[in-house]
Amino acid sequence: MDVAEIPGVPDWLPDHLREGGIESLYPPQAGAVEAGVTAGENLVASVPTASGKTLVATLAMLSALELDTHEGNGGDERNAGPESTGTALYIVPLRALASEKREEFEQFEAYGLDVGVSTGNYESDGGWLASKDVVVATSEKVDSLVRNDAPWLDDLSCVVADEVHLVDDAGRGPTLEVTLAKLRQLNPDLQTVALSATIGNADELAAWLDAELVDSDWRPIELHKGVHYGQALHLEDGSQTELPVGGSEDETAAIVRDTLEDDGSTLVFVNSRRNAEAAARRLVSTVDPQLTPAERDELAAVADEIRDVSDTETSDDLADAVESGAAFHHAGCASEHRSLVEDAFRDRLIKVVSATPTLAAGVNTPSRRVVVRDWRRYDGTAGGMQPLSVLEVHQMMGRAGRPGRDPYGEAVLVASSHDELDELFERYVWADPEPVQSKLAAEPALRTHVLATIASGFANSREGLLAFLERTLHATQNADRRELARVTDDMIEYLVTNDFLQREQAGEADATGEADGHADATDGRDDARSTGEGEQLTATSLGHTVSRLYLDPMSAAEIIDGLRDADDRPSVLGLYHLVARTPDMYELYLRSGDEEEYTMLTYEREEAFLGPTPSEFDPSFEDWLSALKTARMLEDWASEVDEDTITDRYGVGPGDVRGKVETAQWLLGAAESLAGELGLGVAPAVRAARVRVEHGVREELTDLAGVRGVGRKRARRLYEAGIEDRAGLREADKPVVLGALRGRRRTAETVLENVGHRDPSMEGVDPAEEARPDGEGVADGGHADGEDQSNLGDF
C-alpha cells in the first residue's frame, strides 16, 4: 500500500513519511489499515520485532486526533498545526522506552502536535498533560492518573498499549490489564490498539479488547535462527555454515569475531550481571584489534562520559570495556550508563554488548547477530536453574537485523553437546511462543486493584467489583470465576480489617461519600457499580489516601503500624527499615556471612526499629534482615558515604543504589502523608529522613544540597567553606564559592544563578585559596567540569 493511499490521516503525513524514506507500508502495516486502524477500529497487532509496529500506532493516533479535530471544528479541513480536541495515549512498560518513544513522536511537533511524557510522581493528576495531543506514559503512571481522577482521561480518543504481551508478567501485567479495562469503561468509544510480540494466543487478546487482529510473522529482512555446535553453525533450514572456534576462543568469542569480519555487531544475552560483565571483559580481546583509529577516539569520548556518571567500579569497568569496543548492560548500571551504551551500539561504535534479558524488553537495540549464550536462569521459586520461556528467547532473537543496514539477521543459541543441540532446536528454534495468561487472580495484584477500583468509583459493592473484573483478560480466559471471586472476597476482608474499606448500606454509603468529599464519580465509572439495595463498599478517607499514594495496601498497613509505634523523633535507620520491609521495596539479598552480621546489628540497634522484631526462629526473620541490609545501605547513602564504598560494601551497582533511593523517597513521602492523615507527630522526622536520602547528605546539608546543580559533594565543599544554606549561598562572596567549587567558573555561575544570586558572573573573579578543598587543584582553564556530579546525589 502506497503511503498516499492511507485513509483518515493528516494531509501532511504521506509527504512526511516519504521524506523519511517510507514510500509504502509493510504488509502488517497495510493489514492494520485494511482492518480499520485509521478509521477508529480496535486492533491487536501481533508481529515480530522490527516489523513496523510503531508506525501502526502512529497511524492510529494521528487519525484519531484528525477525526477529533474535524468533529471539533465542525468538519473544517485540518491544516498544519490546529488544536486537537482529544488526546492519544501511548502506554509503555519501561521508563527508558517512554523516553525513546517521546523522541520518535517529537518529529510531529513541526506539524503542531504537542507531545508529553510522564513516568513518575504517582500522587499527581498530571494536569499539565491536558494540553498535550500525544502522551507517553508507563502503565503504572496511567494507573495512578486514573486513581487521581485526571480529568483529561475522559477526553481520550485513542490508547496504544505497547508490548501488551507483558500482561503475562506477574509483577506489571495486572496493572496494565486493569488500567486498560478502566480506560475502556471511562471512554466507551475509545479506540484501543495493542502491540504485541508474536504470541500463541493473540486471538484471545483480540477477543478481550473487541479488536480486529493482525497476526503475522513477516519481517522486513530475513531472520536466520540456529545453534552453534562444534565448529559449525547449524541453521533451522537444515544447512550448516562453518564457524570454527580458535584454540584461545570460546564459542561466543568465535561468533563475535566472525560477525566483525563481516562488519556486523553482536548482542550476547547471558543470565546474570556477573556473567554480563565477565563476558564483556573477555570479548575486549576479540573486538579491540578490529577498531579503526577514528573509532578509538570516539569510544574514548564515550568512555569519559561513562566515568563521569559515578565514582564506582562499575563505571570504571564499563568505561574500560567501551574503550575497546565492548560493553555490558544490566539493571545494576545507572540509567545514564545504559543510555550511553545503547546509543553507541545503535551507531555501531560499540561492536558487542553482553546483556541480561532486560535489554530485550522493548528498547531499540538491533544488531547483525544475537547470541543467546545462556538459556537457563536461576529461579528462586523453583530452587534452581530453569529454562527461559520460548517467548522470551524469541524476543531476544528478534533483535537480530536492522532494516536498511543489515542484509539479514542471525540469532544463535550455543550448545555444548549433540544432545543439547537437538534440545535447543526442539525447545526454541522450531517452537512456537507460549500463550500469554492473565496474572490478575493473585493476592498482591488484587489487594491493590480492589482498593483502587472502589476508591476511584468504578465499583461500590462486591457484585460491582466482580462485574468490573468481567472486563479483564482474566475473565476472557477463564470460564470458571470461582477462584477470582474467592481471592476478591479475601482481599475485601483484608481491606476492611485494615480500615481501608468499610461496609455500609446503600443509603449510608452515599451520604458518607459526599460528607468525606469522595462522592463517587458520575462518568463511565458508574457502569460496573452495584445498583442493589444491599451491602455497599466504600473507601475510607485513609483508603482514598492509600490509593492516591499508589501504595500496596499491605505496605500502607506496615507503615501505619510502624509510625504508630514510633515516638516523635524516630531514628533515620528505623524509618528506612520501616519502608524497606514493605512489599513495595525490593530488598537486597543476604550474601554469605550477612545473616550473622545483620543479626548482630539487630541486637545492637534494637531501639531504632519501629514495631516488633521477629524471633530468629521466625520464618520472616530472614526478610527482616534483608530489609535491615537495605536500610543500612540507605543510611550510609544519607550519611555521605562514598558511592564506590557503598557499591562494594553491599555488592550492588550504581543503578541498584539509584533504584533503592528513588523507592525510599517515594515510600517516605507516602509515610509523611499517612502520618498527616492520621494526626501522628512523626511527620517532620519522616520528612527529614526523606530529604536526606533524596540528596544523600547529613542533616546539616539538606537545604544547601537542594539547590539545583549542587548535590552532595558540592554541598559539603560549600559548607566547609562557611556557606551553610541557600540563603548564605545567595549572599556569598564569589571568590569563596569559586574556591569551594574547585575553580570551575561555569559550574559556579550556574549554581549562583540557580540560587538567585544578584550577580552570578565569575568574570574576573579569582578563587579564594582558603576555600579550595584540600589537595584539589584548579581545573585547566577553569571551565571543564570533570568531577563526579552526575552521581546519585545530584539528580
PDB file of C-alpha atoms in Angstrom, residues 510-727:
ATOM      1  CA  ASP A 510     -23.967   7.664  49.511  1.00  0.00           C
ATOM      2  CA  ALA A 511     -24.145  10.038  52.458  1.00  0.00           C
ATOM      3  CA  THR A 512     -20.672   9.097  53.729  1.00  0.00           C
ATOM      4  CA  GLY A 513     -19.072   9.541  50.317  1.00  0.00           C
ATOM      5  CA  GLU A 514     -20.491  13.044  49.951  1.00  0.00           C
ATOM      6  CA  ALA A 515     -19.597  14.038  53.502  1.00  0.00           C
ATOM      7  CA  ASP A 516     -15.994  12.868  53.092  1.00  0.00           C
ATOM      8  CA  GLY A 517     -15.577  14.714  49.822  1.00  0.00           C
ATOM      9  CA  HIS A 518     -15.165  11.405  47.957  1.00  0.00           C
ATOM     10  CA  ALA A 519     -18.551  11.147  46.281  1.00  0.00           C
ATOM     11  CA  ASP A 520     -18.467   8.573  43.506  1.00  0.00           C
ATOM     12  CA  ALA A 521     -17.902   9.826  40.002  1.00  0.00           C
ATOM     13  CA  THR A 522     -20.820  10.064  37.578  1.00  0.00           C
ATOM     14  CA  ASP A 523     -18.881   9.286  34.427  1.00  0.00           C
ATOM     15  CA  GLY A 524     -18.007   5.886  32.966  1.00  0.00           C
ATOM     16  CA  ARG A 525     -17.121   4.656  36.422  1.00  0.00           C
ATOM     17  CA  ASP A 526     -20.844   4.039  37.009  1.00  0.00           C
ATOM     18  CA  ASP A 527     -21.073   1.160  34.568  1.00  0.00           C
ATOM     19  CA  ALA A 528     -19.930  -1.684  36.837  1.00  0.00           C
ATOM     20  CA  ARG A 529     -21.284  -0.334  40.130  1.00  0.00           C
ATOM     21  CA  SER A 530     -23.899  -2.205  42.093  1.00  0.00           C
ATOM     22  CA  THR A 531     -27.375  -0.726  41.910  1.00  0.00           C
ATOM     23  CA  GLY A 532     -28.835  -3.028  44.525  1.00  0.00           C
ATOM     24  CA  GLU A 533     -30.024  -2.012  47.968  1.00  0.00           C
ATOM     25  CA  GLY A 534     -27.748  -4.453  49.823  1.00  0.00           C
ATOM     26  CA  GLU A 535     -24.337  -4.051  51.393  1.00  0.00           C
ATOM     27  CA  GLN A 536     -22.153  -1.405  49.795  1.00  0.00           C
ATOM     28  CA  LEU A 537     -18.378  -0.956  49.884  1.00  0.00           C
ATOM     29  CA  THR A 538     -16.776   2.458  50.170  1.00  0.00           C
ATOM     30  CA  ALA A 539     -13.207   3.553  50.642  1.00  0.00           C
ATOM     31  CA  THR A 540     -12.461   5.248  53.933  1.00  0.00           C
ATOM     32  CA  SER A 541     -10.606   8.539  53.971  1.00  0.00           C
ATOM     33  CA  LEU A 542      -7.469   6.524  54.759  1.00  0.00           C
ATOM     34  CA  GLY A 543      -8.241   4.125  51.908  1.00  0.00           C
ATOM     35  CA  HIS A 544      -8.560   7.021  49.460  1.00  0.00           C
ATOM     36  CA  THR A 545      -5.188   8.327  50.615  1.00  0.00           C
ATOM     37  CA  VAL A 546      -3.511   4.920  50.209  1.00  0.00           C
ATOM     38  CA  SER A 547      -4.934   4.526  46.707  1.00  0.00           C
ATOM     39  CA  ARG A 548      -3.909   8.063  45.720  1.00  0.00           C
ATOM     40  CA  LEU A 549      -0.372   7.463  47.022  1.00  0.00           C
ATOM     41  CA  TYR A 550      -0.153   4.372  44.787  1.00  0.00           C
ATOM     42  CA  LEU A 551       0.794   2.145  47.698  1.00  0.00           C
ATOM     43  CA  ASP A 552       0.229  -1.558  48.058  1.00  0.00           C
ATOM     44  CA  PRO A 553      -2.296  -1.645  50.948  1.00  0.00           C
ATOM     45  CA  MET A 554      -0.040  -4.112  52.757  1.00  0.00           C
ATOM     46  CA  SER A 555       2.807  -1.566  52.539  1.00  0.00           C
ATOM     47  CA  ALA A 556       0.476   1.088  53.921  1.00  0.00           C
ATOM     48  CA  ALA A 557      -0.577  -1.170  56.809  1.00  0.00           C
ATOM     49  CA  GLU A 558       3.072  -1.908  57.662  1.00  0.00           C
ATOM     50  CA  ILE A 559       3.998   1.781  57.567  1.00  0.00           C
ATOM     51  CA  ILE A 560       0.994   2.827  59.655  1.00  0.00           C
ATOM     52  CA  ASP A 561       1.722   0.215  62.328  1.00  0.00           C
ATOM     53  CA  GLY A 562       5.366   1.335  62.485  1.00  0.00           C
ATOM     54  CA  LEU A 563       4.534   5.049  62.681  1.00  0.00           C
ATOM     55  CA  ARG A 564       2.034   4.426  65.459  1.00  0.00           C
ATOM     56  CA  ASP A 565       4.757   2.592  67.372  1.00  0.00           C
ATOM     57  CA  ALA A 566       7.235   5.461  66.988  1.00  0.00           C
ATOM     58  CA  ASP A 567       7.929   8.328  69.339  1.00  0.00           C
ATOM     59  CA  ASP A 568       8.095  11.876  67.972  1.00  0.00           C
ATOM     60  CA  ARG A 569      11.704  11.502  66.848  1.00  0.00           C
ATOM     61  CA  PRO A 570      12.254   8.079  65.279  1.00  0.00           C
ATOM     62  CA  SER A 571      15.751   7.306  64.036  1.00  0.00           C
ATOM     63  CA  VAL A 572      16.701   7.516  60.386  1.00  0.00           C
ATOM     64  CA  LEU A 573      17.635   3.824  60.377  1.00  0.00           C
ATOM     65  CA  GLY A 574      14.270   2.929  61.899  1.00  0.00           C
ATOM     66  CA  LEU A 575      12.369   4.838  59.219  1.00  0.00           C
ATOM     67  CA  TYR A 576      14.488   3.414  56.410  1.00  0.00           C
ATOM     68  CA  HIS A 577      13.974  -0.089  57.789  1.00  0.00           C
ATOM     69  CA  LEU A 578      10.227   0.517  58.054  1.00  0.00           C
ATOM     70  CA  VAL A 579       9.854   1.320  54.354  1.00  0.00           C
ATOM     71  CA  ALA A 580      12.441  -1.307  53.347  1.00  0.00           C
ATOM     72  CA  ARG A 581      10.324  -4.128  54.783  1.00  0.00           C
ATOM     73  CA  THR A 582       7.219  -3.222  52.759  1.00  0.00           C
ATOM     74  CA  PRO A 583       6.184  -5.208  49.649  1.00  0.00           C
ATOM     75  CA  ASP A 584       6.861  -2.096  47.532  1.00  0.00           C
ATOM     76  CA  MET A 585      10.625  -2.195  48.268  1.00  0.00           C
ATOM     77  CA  TYR A 586      12.713  -4.819  46.513  1.00  0.00           C
ATOM     78  CA  GLU A 587      15.117  -5.789  49.299  1.00  0.00           C
ATOM     79  CA  LEU A 588      18.823  -6.543  48.942  1.00  0.00           C
ATOM     80  CA  TYR A 589      19.847 -10.191  49.033  1.00  0.00           C
ATOM     81  CA  LEU A 590      21.707 -11.597  52.000  1.00  0.00           C
ATOM     82  CA  ARG A 591      25.119 -12.847  50.901  1.00  0.00           C
ATOM     83  CA  SER A 592      27.258 -15.403  52.688  1.00  0.00           C
ATOM     84  CA  GLY A 593      28.049 -14.069  56.155  1.00  0.00           C
ATOM     85  CA  ASP A 594      25.378 -11.358  56.022  1.00  0.00           C
ATOM     86  CA  GLU A 595      22.917 -13.203  58.253  1.00  0.00           C
ATOM     87  CA  GLU A 596      25.324 -13.216  61.197  1.00  0.00           C
ATOM     88  CA  GLU A 597      26.381  -9.589  60.633  1.00  0.00           C
ATOM     89  CA  TYR A 598      22.853  -8.210  60.453  1.00  0.00           C
ATOM     90  CA  THR A 599      21.586 -10.376  63.294  1.00  0.00           C
ATOM     91  CA  MET A 600      24.241  -8.745  65.489  1.00  0.00           C
ATOM     92  CA  LEU A 601      23.232  -5.325  64.171  1.00  0.00           C
ATOM     93  CA  THR A 602      19.610  -6.101  65.056  1.00  0.00           C
ATOM     94  CA  TYR A 603      20.544  -6.507  68.706  1.00  0.00           C
ATOM     95  CA  GLU A 604      22.977  -3.579  68.709  1.00  0.00           C
ATOM     96  CA  ARG A 605      20.369  -1.148  67.384  1.00  0.00           C
ATOM     97  CA  GLU A 606      17.229  -2.767  68.701  1.00  0.00           C
ATOM     98  CA  GLU A 607      15.852   0.546  70.000  1.00  0.00           C
ATOM     99  CA  ALA A 608      15.896   2.037  66.493  1.00  0.00           C
ATOM    100  CA  PHE A 609      13.298  -0.264  64.966  1.00  0.00           C
ATOM    101  CA  LEU A 610       9.619   0.611  64.629  1.00  0.00           C
ATOM    102  CA  GLY A 611       7.290  -2.234  65.519  1.00  0.00           C
ATOM    103  CA  PRO A 612       8.075  -5.663  66.969  1.00  0.00           C
ATOM    104  CA  THR A 613      11.222  -7.507  65.942  1.00  0.00           C
ATOM    105  CA  PRO A 614      10.587 -11.138  64.951  1.00  0.00           C
ATOM    106  CA  SER A 615      12.379 -14.001  66.669  1.00  0.00           C
ATOM    107  CA  GLU A 616      15.447 -15.511  64.998  1.00  0.00           C
ATOM    108  CA  PHE A 617      13.377 -18.681  64.630  1.00  0.00           C
ATOM    109  CA  ASP A 618      10.506 -16.904  62.905  1.00  0.00           C
ATOM    110  CA  PRO A 619      10.334 -17.672  59.130  1.00  0.00           C
ATOM    111  CA  SER A 620      10.047 -13.921  58.491  1.00  0.00           C
ATOM    112  CA  PHE A 621      13.361 -13.125  60.229  1.00  0.00           C
ATOM    113  CA  GLU A 622      15.433 -13.523  57.064  1.00  0.00           C
ATOM    114  CA  ASP A 623      13.249 -10.976  55.249  1.00  0.00           C
ATOM    115  CA  TRP A 624      13.634  -8.675  58.257  1.00  0.00           C
ATOM    116  CA  LEU A 625      17.424  -8.914  57.911  1.00  0.00           C
ATOM    117  CA  SER A 626      17.252  -8.275  54.167  1.00  0.00           C
ATOM    118  CA  ALA A 627      15.269  -5.138  54.925  1.00  0.00           C
ATOM    119  CA  LEU A 628      17.879  -4.153  57.519  1.00  0.00           C
ATOM    120  CA  LYS A 629      20.665  -4.539  54.963  1.00  0.00           C
ATOM    121  CA  THR A 630      18.682  -2.323  52.571  1.00  0.00           C
ATOM    122  CA  ALA A 631      18.064   0.236  55.334  1.00  0.00           C
ATOM    123  CA  ARG A 632      21.731   0.254  56.304  1.00  0.00           C
ATOM    124  CA  MET A 633      22.678   0.989  52.706  1.00  0.00           C
ATOM    125  CA  LEU A 634      20.223   3.907  52.654  1.00  0.00           C
ATOM    126  CA  GLU A 635      21.625   5.147  55.971  1.00  0.00           C
ATOM    127  CA  ASP A 636      25.153   5.031  54.541  1.00  0.00           C
ATOM    128  CA  TRP A 637      23.996   6.973  51.491  1.00  0.00           C
ATOM    129  CA  ALA A 638      22.325   9.609  53.684  1.00  0.00           C
ATOM    130  CA  SER A 639      25.498   9.816  55.775  1.00  0.00           C
ATOM    131  CA  GLU A 640      27.590  10.795  52.728  1.00  0.00           C
ATOM    132  CA  VAL A 641      29.465   7.503  52.487  1.00  0.00           C
ATOM    133  CA  ASP A 642      31.266   7.414  49.130  1.00  0.00           C
ATOM    134  CA  GLU A 643      29.261   5.782  46.369  1.00  0.00           C
ATOM    135  CA  ASP A 644      32.042   3.393  45.406  1.00  0.00           C
ATOM    136  CA  THR A 645      32.289   2.240  49.015  1.00  0.00           C
ATOM    137  CA  ILE A 646      28.534   1.587  49.073  1.00  0.00           C
ATOM    138  CA  THR A 647      28.506  -0.438  45.867  1.00  0.00           C
ATOM    139  CA  ASP A 648      31.428  -2.516  47.116  1.00  0.00           C
ATOM    140  CA  ARG A 649      30.110  -2.952  50.662  1.00  0.00           C
ATOM    141  CA  TYR A 650      26.658  -4.123  49.575  1.00  0.00           C
ATOM    142  CA  GLY A 651      27.555  -5.911  46.351  1.00  0.00           C
ATOM    143  CA  VAL A 652      25.345  -3.714  44.169  1.00  0.00           C
ATOM    144  CA  GLY A 653      25.702  -1.490  41.136  1.00  0.00           C
ATOM    145  CA  PRO A 654      25.052   2.256  40.932  1.00  0.00           C
ATOM    146  CA  GLY A 655      21.717   1.524  39.255  1.00  0.00           C
ATOM    147  CA  ASP A 656      20.683  -0.521  42.283  1.00  0.00           C
ATOM    148  CA  VAL A 657      21.560   2.340  44.620  1.00  0.00           C
ATOM    149  CA  ARG A 658      19.530   4.750  42.497  1.00  0.00           C
ATOM    150  CA  GLY A 659      16.577   2.387  42.436  1.00  0.00           C
ATOM    151  CA  LYS A 660      16.589   1.952  46.213  1.00  0.00           C
ATOM    152  CA  VAL A 661      16.982   5.694  46.783  1.00  0.00           C
ATOM    153  CA  GLU A 662      14.081   6.566  44.478  1.00  0.00           C
ATOM    154  CA  THR A 663      11.834   3.920  46.029  1.00  0.00           C
ATOM    155  CA  ALA A 664      12.738   5.093  49.546  1.00  0.00           C
ATOM    156  CA  GLN A 665      11.946   8.696  48.585  1.00  0.00           C
ATOM    157  CA  TRP A 666       8.519   7.673  47.320  1.00  0.00           C
ATOM    158  CA  LEU A 667       7.701   5.460  50.306  1.00  0.00           C
ATOM    159  CA  LEU A 668       8.889   8.039  52.839  1.00  0.00           C
ATOM    160  CA  GLY A 669       6.828  10.685  51.063  1.00  0.00           C
ATOM    161  CA  ALA A 670       3.841   8.362  51.378  1.00  0.00           C
ATOM    162  CA  ALA A 671       4.663   7.746  55.045  1.00  0.00           C
ATOM    163  CA  GLU A 672       4.716  11.503  55.623  1.00  0.00           C
ATOM    164  CA  SER A 673       1.260  11.814  54.038  1.00  0.00           C
ATOM    165  CA  LEU A 674      -0.095   8.929  56.116  1.00  0.00           C
ATOM    166  CA  ALA A 675       1.306  10.465  59.304  1.00  0.00           C
ATOM    167  CA  GLY A 676      -0.525  13.677  58.471  1.00  0.00           C
ATOM    168  CA  GLU A 677      -3.739  11.830  57.640  1.00  0.00           C
ATOM    169  CA  LEU A 678      -3.642  10.038  60.994  1.00  0.00           C
ATOM    170  CA  GLY A 679      -2.577  13.079  63.025  1.00  0.00           C
ATOM    171  CA  LEU A 680       0.692  11.489  64.141  1.00  0.00           C
ATOM    172  CA  GLY A 681       3.521  13.716  65.315  1.00  0.00           C
ATOM    173  CA  VAL A 682       6.272  11.965  63.365  1.00  0.00           C
ATOM    174  CA  ALA A 683       5.745  13.755  60.036  1.00  0.00           C
ATOM    175  CA  PRO A 684       8.692  16.207  60.476  1.00  0.00           C
ATOM    176  CA  ALA A 685      11.101  13.351  61.262  1.00  0.00           C
ATOM    177  CA  VAL A 686       9.856  11.379  58.244  1.00  0.00           C
ATOM    178  CA  ARG A 687      10.281  14.437  56.035  1.00  0.00           C
ATOM    179  CA  ALA A 688      13.843  14.954  57.259  1.00  0.00           C
ATOM    180  CA  ALA A 689      14.716  11.314  56.550  1.00  0.00           C
ATOM    181  CA  ARG A 690      13.217  11.620  53.073  1.00  0.00           C
ATOM    182  CA  VAL A 691      15.171  14.762  52.183  1.00  0.00           C
ATOM    183  CA  ARG A 692      18.399  13.245  53.471  1.00  0.00           C
ATOM    184  CA  VAL A 693      18.072  10.122  51.350  1.00  0.00           C
ATOM    185  CA  GLU A 694      16.959  12.178  48.340  1.00  0.00           C
ATOM    186  CA  HIS A 695      20.186  14.196  48.356  1.00  0.00           C
ATOM    187  CA  GLY A 696      22.479  11.670  50.047  1.00  0.00           C
ATOM    188  CA  VAL A 697      23.578  14.073  52.771  1.00  0.00           C
ATOM    189  CA  ARG A 698      23.697  14.573  56.515  1.00  0.00           C
ATOM    190  CA  GLU A 699      21.045  16.774  58.085  1.00  0.00           C
ATOM    191  CA  GLU A 700      23.093  19.984  58.046  1.00  0.00           C
ATOM    192  CA  LEU A 701      23.382  19.882  54.235  1.00  0.00           C
ATOM    193  CA  THR A 702      19.732  19.263  53.305  1.00  0.00           C
ATOM    194  CA  ASP A 703      18.936  22.896  52.453  1.00  0.00           C
ATOM    195  CA  LEU A 704      22.139  23.501  50.508  1.00  0.00           C
ATOM    196  CA  ALA A 705      22.002  20.214  48.570  1.00  0.00           C
ATOM    197  CA  GLY A 706      18.503  21.104  47.369  1.00  0.00           C
ATOM    198  CA  VAL A 707      19.850  23.891  45.158  1.00  0.00           C
ATOM    199  CA  ARG A 708      19.794  22.653  41.571  1.00  0.00           C
ATOM    200  CA  GLY A 709      23.315  21.846  40.398  1.00  0.00           C
ATOM    201  CA  VAL A 710      24.794  21.480  43.879  1.00  0.00           C
ATOM    202  CA  GLY A 711      24.329  17.887  45.037  1.00  0.00           C
ATOM    203  CA  ARG A 712      26.027  16.037  47.869  1.00  0.00           C
ATOM    204  CA  LYS A 713      29.715  16.623  47.059  1.00  0.00           C
ATOM    205  CA  ARG A 714      29.498  20.304  46.210  1.00  0.00           C
ATOM    206  CA  ALA A 715      27.235  20.909  49.192  1.00  0.00           C
ATOM    207  CA  ARG A 716      29.892  19.515  51.531  1.00  0.00           C
ATOM    208  CA  ARG A 717      32.607  21.655  49.935  1.00  0.00           C
ATOM    209  CA  LEU A 718      30.495  24.797  50.198  1.00  0.00           C
ATOM    210  CA  TYR A 719      29.588  24.020  53.808  1.00  0.00           C
ATOM    211  CA  GLU A 720      33.223  23.543  54.752  1.00  0.00           C
ATOM    212  CA  ALA A 721      33.941  26.923  53.151  1.00  0.00           C
ATOM    213  CA  GLY A 722      31.448  28.523  55.569  1.00  0.00           C
ATOM    214  CA  ILE A 723      28.349  28.578  53.330  1.00  0.00           C
ATOM    215  CA  GLU A 724      25.753  26.658  55.330  1.00  0.00           C
ATOM    216  CA  ASP A 725      22.428  27.107  53.492  1.00  0.00           C
ATOM    217  CA  ARG A 726      20.879  28.532  50.333  1.00  0.00           C
ATOM    218  CA  ALA A 727      20.412  31.957  51.934  1.00  0.00           C
TER     219      ALA A 727
END
